[in-house]
C-alpha positions as YAML, in Angstrom:
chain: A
units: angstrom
residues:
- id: 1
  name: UNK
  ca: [0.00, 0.00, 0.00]
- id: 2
  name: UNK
  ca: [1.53, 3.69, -1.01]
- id: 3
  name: UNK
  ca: [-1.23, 5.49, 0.57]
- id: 4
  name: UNK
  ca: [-2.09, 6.77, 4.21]
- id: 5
  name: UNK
  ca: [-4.75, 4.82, 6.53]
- id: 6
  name: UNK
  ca: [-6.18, 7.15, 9.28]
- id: 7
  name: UNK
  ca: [-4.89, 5.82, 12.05]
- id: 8
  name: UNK
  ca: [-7.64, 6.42, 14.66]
- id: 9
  name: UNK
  ca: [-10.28, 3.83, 13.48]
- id: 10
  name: UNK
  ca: [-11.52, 1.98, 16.39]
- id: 11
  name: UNK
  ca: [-10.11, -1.01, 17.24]
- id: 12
  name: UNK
  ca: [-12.22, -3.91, 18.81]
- id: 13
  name: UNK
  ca: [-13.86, -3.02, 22.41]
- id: 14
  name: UNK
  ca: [-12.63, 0.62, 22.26]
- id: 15
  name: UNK
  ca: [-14.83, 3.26, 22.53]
- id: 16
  name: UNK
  ca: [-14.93, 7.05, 23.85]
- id: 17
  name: UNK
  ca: [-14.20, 7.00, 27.60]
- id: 18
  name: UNK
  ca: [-12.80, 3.25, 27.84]
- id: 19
  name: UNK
  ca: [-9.22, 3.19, 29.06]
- id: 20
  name: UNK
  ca: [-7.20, 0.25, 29.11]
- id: 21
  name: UNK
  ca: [-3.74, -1.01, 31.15]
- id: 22
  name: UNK
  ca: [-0.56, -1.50, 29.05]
- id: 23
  name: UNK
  ca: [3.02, -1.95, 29.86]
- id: 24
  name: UNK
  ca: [4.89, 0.90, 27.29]
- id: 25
  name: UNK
  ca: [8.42, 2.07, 27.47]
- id: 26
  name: UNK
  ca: [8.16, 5.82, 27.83]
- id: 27
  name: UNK
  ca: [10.88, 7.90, 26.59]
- id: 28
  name: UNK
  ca: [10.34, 11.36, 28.69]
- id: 29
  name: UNK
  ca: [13.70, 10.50, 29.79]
- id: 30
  name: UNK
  ca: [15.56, 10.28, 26.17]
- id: 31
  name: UNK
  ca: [15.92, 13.76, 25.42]
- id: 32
  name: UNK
  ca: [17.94, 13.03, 21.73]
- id: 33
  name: UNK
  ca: [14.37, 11.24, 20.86]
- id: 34
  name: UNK
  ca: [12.34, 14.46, 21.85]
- id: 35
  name: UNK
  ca: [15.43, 16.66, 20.00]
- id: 36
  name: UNK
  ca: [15.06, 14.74, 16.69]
- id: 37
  name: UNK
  ca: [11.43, 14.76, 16.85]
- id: 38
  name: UNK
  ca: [10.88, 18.50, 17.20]
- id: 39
  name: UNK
  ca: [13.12, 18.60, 14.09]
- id: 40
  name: UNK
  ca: [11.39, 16.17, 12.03]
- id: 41
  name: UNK
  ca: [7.83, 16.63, 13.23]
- id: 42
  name: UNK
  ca: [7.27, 19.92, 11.88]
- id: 43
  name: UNK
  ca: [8.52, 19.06, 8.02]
- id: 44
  name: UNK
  ca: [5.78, 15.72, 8.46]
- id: 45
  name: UNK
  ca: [2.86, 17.97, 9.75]
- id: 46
  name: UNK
  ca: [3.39, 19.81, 6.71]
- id: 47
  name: UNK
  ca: [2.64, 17.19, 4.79]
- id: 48
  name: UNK
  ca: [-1.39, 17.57, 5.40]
- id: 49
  name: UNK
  ca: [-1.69, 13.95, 6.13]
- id: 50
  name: UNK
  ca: [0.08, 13.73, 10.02]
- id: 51
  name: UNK
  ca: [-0.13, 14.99, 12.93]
- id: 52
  name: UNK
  ca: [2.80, 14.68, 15.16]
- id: 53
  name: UNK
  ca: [2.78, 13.24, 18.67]
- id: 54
  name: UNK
  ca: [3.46, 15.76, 21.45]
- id: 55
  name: UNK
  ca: [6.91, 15.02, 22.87]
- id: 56
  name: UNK
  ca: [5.28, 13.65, 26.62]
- id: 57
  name: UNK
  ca: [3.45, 11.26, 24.68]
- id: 58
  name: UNK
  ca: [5.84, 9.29, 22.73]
- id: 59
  name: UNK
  ca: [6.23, 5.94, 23.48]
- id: 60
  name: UNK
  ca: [7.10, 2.34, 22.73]
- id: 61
  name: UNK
  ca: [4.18, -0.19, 22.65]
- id: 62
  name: UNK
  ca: [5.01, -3.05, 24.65]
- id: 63
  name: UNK
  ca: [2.23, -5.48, 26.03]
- id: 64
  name: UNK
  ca: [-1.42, -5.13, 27.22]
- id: 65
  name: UNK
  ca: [-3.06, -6.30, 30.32]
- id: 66
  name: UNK
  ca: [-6.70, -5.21, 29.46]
- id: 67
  name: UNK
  ca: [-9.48, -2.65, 29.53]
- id: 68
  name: UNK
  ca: [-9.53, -0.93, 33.30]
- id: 69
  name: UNK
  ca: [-13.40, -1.90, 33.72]
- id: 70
  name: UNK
  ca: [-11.98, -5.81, 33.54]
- id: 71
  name: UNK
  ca: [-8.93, -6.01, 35.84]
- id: 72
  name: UNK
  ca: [-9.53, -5.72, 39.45]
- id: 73
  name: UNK
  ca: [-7.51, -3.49, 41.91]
- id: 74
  name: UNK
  ca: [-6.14, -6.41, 43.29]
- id: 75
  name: UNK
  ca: [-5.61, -8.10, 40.20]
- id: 76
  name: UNK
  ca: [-3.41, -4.93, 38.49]
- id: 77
  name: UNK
  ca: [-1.18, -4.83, 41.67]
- id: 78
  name: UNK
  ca: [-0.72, -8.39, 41.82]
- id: 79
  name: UNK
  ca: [0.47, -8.38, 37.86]
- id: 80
  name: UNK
  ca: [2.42, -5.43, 38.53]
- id: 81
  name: UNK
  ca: [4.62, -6.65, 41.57]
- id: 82
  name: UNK
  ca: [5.07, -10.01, 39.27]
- id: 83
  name: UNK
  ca: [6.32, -7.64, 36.18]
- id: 84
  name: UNK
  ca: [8.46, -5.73, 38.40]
- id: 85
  name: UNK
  ca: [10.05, -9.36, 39.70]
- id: 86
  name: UNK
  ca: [10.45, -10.52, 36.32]
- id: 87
  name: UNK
  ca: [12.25, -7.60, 35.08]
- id: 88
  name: UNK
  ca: [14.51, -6.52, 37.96]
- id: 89
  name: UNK
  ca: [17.83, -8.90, 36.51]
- id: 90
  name: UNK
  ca: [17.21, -7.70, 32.47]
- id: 91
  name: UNK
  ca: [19.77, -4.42, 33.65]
- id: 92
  name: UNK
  ca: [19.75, -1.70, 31.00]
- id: 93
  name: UNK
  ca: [19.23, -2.32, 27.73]
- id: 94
  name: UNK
  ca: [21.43, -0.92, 25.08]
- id: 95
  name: UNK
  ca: [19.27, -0.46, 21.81]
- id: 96
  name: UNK
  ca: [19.21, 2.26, 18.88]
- id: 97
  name: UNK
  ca: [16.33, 3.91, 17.13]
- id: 98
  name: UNK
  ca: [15.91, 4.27, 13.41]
- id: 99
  name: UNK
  ca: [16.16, 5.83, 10.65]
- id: 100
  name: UNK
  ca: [12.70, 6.69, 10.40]
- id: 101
  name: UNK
  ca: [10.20, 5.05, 8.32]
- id: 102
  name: UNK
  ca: [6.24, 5.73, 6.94]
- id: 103
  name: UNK
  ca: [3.90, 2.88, 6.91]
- id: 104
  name: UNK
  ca: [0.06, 3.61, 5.64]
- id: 105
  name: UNK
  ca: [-0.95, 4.50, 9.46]
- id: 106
  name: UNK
  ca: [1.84, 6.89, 10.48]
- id: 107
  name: UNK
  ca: [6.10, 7.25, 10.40]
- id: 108
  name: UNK
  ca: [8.41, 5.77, 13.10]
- id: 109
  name: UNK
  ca: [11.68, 5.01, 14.83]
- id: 110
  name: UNK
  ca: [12.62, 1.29, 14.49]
- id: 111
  name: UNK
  ca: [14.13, 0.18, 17.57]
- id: 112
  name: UNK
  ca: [16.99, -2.31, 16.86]
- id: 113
  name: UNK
  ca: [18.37, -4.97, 18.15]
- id: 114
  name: UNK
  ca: [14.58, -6.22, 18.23]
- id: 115
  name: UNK
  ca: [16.12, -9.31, 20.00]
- id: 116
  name: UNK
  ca: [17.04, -7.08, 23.58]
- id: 117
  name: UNK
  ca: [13.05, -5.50, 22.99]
- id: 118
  name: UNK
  ca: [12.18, -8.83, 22.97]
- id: 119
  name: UNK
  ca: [13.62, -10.24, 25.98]
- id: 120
  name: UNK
  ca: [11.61, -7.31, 28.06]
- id: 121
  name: UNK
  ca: [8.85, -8.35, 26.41]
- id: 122
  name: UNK
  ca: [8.67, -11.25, 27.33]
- id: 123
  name: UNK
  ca: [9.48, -11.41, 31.18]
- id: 124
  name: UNK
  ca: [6.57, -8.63, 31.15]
- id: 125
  name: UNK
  ca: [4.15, -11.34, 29.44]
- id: 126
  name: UNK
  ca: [5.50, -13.91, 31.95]
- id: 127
  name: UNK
  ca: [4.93, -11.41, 34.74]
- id: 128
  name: UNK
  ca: [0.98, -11.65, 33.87]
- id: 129
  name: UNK
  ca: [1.16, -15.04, 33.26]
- id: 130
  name: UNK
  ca: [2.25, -15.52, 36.88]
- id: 131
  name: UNK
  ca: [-1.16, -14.62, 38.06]
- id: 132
  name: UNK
  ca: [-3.17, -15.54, 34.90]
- id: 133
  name: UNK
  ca: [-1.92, -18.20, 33.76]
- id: 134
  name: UNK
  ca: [-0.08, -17.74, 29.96]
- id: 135
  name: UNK
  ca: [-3.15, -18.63, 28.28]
- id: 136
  name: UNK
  ca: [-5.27, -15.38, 30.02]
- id: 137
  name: UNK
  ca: [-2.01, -13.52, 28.33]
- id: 138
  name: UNK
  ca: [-3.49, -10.99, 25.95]
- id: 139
  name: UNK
  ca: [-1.99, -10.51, 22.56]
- id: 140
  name: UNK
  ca: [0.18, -12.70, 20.65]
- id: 141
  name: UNK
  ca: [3.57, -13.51, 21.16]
- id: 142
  name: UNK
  ca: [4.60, -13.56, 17.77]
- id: 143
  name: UNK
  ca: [5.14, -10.19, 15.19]
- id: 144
  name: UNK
  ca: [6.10, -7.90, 17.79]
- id: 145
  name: UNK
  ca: [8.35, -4.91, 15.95]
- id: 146
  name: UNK
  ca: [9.30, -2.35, 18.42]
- id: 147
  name: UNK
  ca: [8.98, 1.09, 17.24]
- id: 148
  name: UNK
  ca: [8.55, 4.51, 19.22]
- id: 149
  name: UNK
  ca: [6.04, 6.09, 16.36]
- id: 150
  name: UNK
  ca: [6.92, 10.10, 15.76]
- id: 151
  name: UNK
  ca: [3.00, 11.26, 14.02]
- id: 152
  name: UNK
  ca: [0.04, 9.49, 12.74]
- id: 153
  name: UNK
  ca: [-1.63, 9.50, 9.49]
- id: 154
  name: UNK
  ca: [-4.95, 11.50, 10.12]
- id: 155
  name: UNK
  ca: [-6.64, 11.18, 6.74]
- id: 156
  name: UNK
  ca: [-6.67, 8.43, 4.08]
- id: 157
  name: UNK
  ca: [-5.41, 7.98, 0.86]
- id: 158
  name: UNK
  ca: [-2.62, 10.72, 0.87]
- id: 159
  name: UNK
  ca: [0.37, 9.45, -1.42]
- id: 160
  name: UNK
  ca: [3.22, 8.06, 1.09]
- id: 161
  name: UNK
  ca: [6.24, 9.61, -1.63]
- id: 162
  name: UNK
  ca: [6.61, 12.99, -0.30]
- id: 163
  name: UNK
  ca: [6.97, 11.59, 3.33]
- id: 164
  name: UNK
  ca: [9.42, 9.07, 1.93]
- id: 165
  name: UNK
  ca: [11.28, 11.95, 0.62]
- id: 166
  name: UNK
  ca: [11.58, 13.67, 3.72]
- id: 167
  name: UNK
  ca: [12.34, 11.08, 5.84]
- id: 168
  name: UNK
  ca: [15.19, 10.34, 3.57]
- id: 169
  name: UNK
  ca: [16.53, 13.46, 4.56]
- id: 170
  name: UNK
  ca: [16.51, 12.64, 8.15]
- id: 171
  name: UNK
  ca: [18.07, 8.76, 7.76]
- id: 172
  name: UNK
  ca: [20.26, 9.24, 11.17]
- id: 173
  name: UNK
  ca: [19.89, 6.67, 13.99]
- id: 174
  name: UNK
  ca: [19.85, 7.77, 17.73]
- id: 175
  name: UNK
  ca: [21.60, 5.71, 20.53]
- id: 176
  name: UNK
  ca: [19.14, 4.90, 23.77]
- id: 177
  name: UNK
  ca: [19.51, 3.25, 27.06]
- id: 178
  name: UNK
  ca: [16.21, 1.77, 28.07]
- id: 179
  name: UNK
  ca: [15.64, 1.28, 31.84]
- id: 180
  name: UNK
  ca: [12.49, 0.51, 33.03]
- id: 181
  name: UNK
  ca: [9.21, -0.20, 31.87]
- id: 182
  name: UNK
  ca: [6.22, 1.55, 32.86]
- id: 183
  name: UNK
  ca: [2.54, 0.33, 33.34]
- id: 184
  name: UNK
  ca: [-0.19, 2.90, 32.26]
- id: 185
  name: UNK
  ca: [-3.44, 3.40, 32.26]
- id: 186
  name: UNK
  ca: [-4.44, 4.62, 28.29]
- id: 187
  name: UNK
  ca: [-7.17, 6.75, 26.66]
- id: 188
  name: UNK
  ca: [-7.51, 7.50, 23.44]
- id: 189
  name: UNK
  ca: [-10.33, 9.92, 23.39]
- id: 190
  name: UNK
  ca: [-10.05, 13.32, 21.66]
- id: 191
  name: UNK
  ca: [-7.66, 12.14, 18.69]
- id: 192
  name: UNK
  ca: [-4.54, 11.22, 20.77]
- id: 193
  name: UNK
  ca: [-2.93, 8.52, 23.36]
- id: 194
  name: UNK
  ca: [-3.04, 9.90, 26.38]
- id: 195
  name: UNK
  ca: [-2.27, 7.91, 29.70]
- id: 196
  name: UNK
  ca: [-1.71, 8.12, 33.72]
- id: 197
  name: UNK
  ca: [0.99, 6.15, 35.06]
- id: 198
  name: UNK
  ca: [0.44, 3.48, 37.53]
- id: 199
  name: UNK
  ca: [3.64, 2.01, 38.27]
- id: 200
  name: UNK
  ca: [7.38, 1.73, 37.14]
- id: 201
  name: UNK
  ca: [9.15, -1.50, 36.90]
- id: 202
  name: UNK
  ca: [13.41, -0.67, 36.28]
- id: 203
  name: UNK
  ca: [15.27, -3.19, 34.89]
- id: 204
  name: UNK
  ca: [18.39, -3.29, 37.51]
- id: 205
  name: UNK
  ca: [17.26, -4.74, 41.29]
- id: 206
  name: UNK
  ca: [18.09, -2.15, 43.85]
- id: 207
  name: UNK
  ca: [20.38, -3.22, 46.12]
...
């Protein structure tokens, strides 16, 4: 496909005012991400077909628990403590994003080696399969790409060249050090991501 897909159709038991707990990797702490994206964003907004995400929303999708009206109090604190377990020996994870690519629903920073994403992903899905059991575990597995996305295509059928052609001006990576992961509580009304934070889970025990 060579032609934008408006991002915010609803997906499957969403609706306005549902919220829903995930486990994302924020980056409010990776200030060459925010740098590059204030450069970029502005050149991809021009475009008529994106609209950037504001800097304290970027994120990397990692794994979902479930929509807050389904997961108990109890239930969310007992997944979280398990999560935070699980993670505690990864340590810091070396990674680097990009260069930035355009897919029908939006552009994005690939986040390489997906093998180290990977390996936080799953101690977080073995975290909730501690108290649910791994076949309660929502989402698959499998086809995971890690990616902190930059703006999302807001209209349909806009030709994907011209971004191409930016982005191709842009073709640098950026070095990260990821940390911890955090465990949210996400909206999407109003056009945009927007989330609370519940808990953080770092990847090095204290000691």
């Amino acid at each position: 496909m060579d032609e934008t897909r408006n991002h915010w159709w609803w997906r499957p038991g969403w609706h306005t005012g549902r919220s829903f707990y995930t486990w994302h990797i924020l980056v409010e702490d990776q200030p060459a991400i925010h740098e590059f994206a204030q450069q970029l964003q502005p050149e991809l907004e021009a475009t008529g077909a994106l609209g950037p995400i504001p800097l304290e929303w970027l994120h990397m999708t990692m794994q979902g628990i479930g929509f807050t009206n389904e997961v108990s109090d109890d239930t969310l604190n007992a997944i979280a403590a398990a999560v935070t377990e699980r993670v505690a020996s990864i340590g810091p994870v070396t990674v680097t994003l990009g260069p930035p690519v355009v897919d029908p629903e939006g552009v994005n920073l690939p986040v390489r080696p997906t093998e180290v994403v990977d390996t936080i992903r799953r101690a977080v899905r073995a975290g909730i399969a501690d108290i649910w059991g791994a076949d309660r575990v929502p989402e698959s597995e499998d086809g995971f790409v890690p990616h902190v996305s930059l703006a999302y295509s807001h209209t349909s059928g806009a030709s994907l060249t011209p971004i191409r052609e930016i982005l191709a001006r842009h073709a640098i990576t950026i070095p990260a050090v990821l940390t911890r992961a955090s465990l949210i509580d996400i909206n999407r009304d109003n056009g945009m991501y927007r989330w609370t934070l519940v808990r953080r889970a770092s990847f090095a025990a204290t000691t």
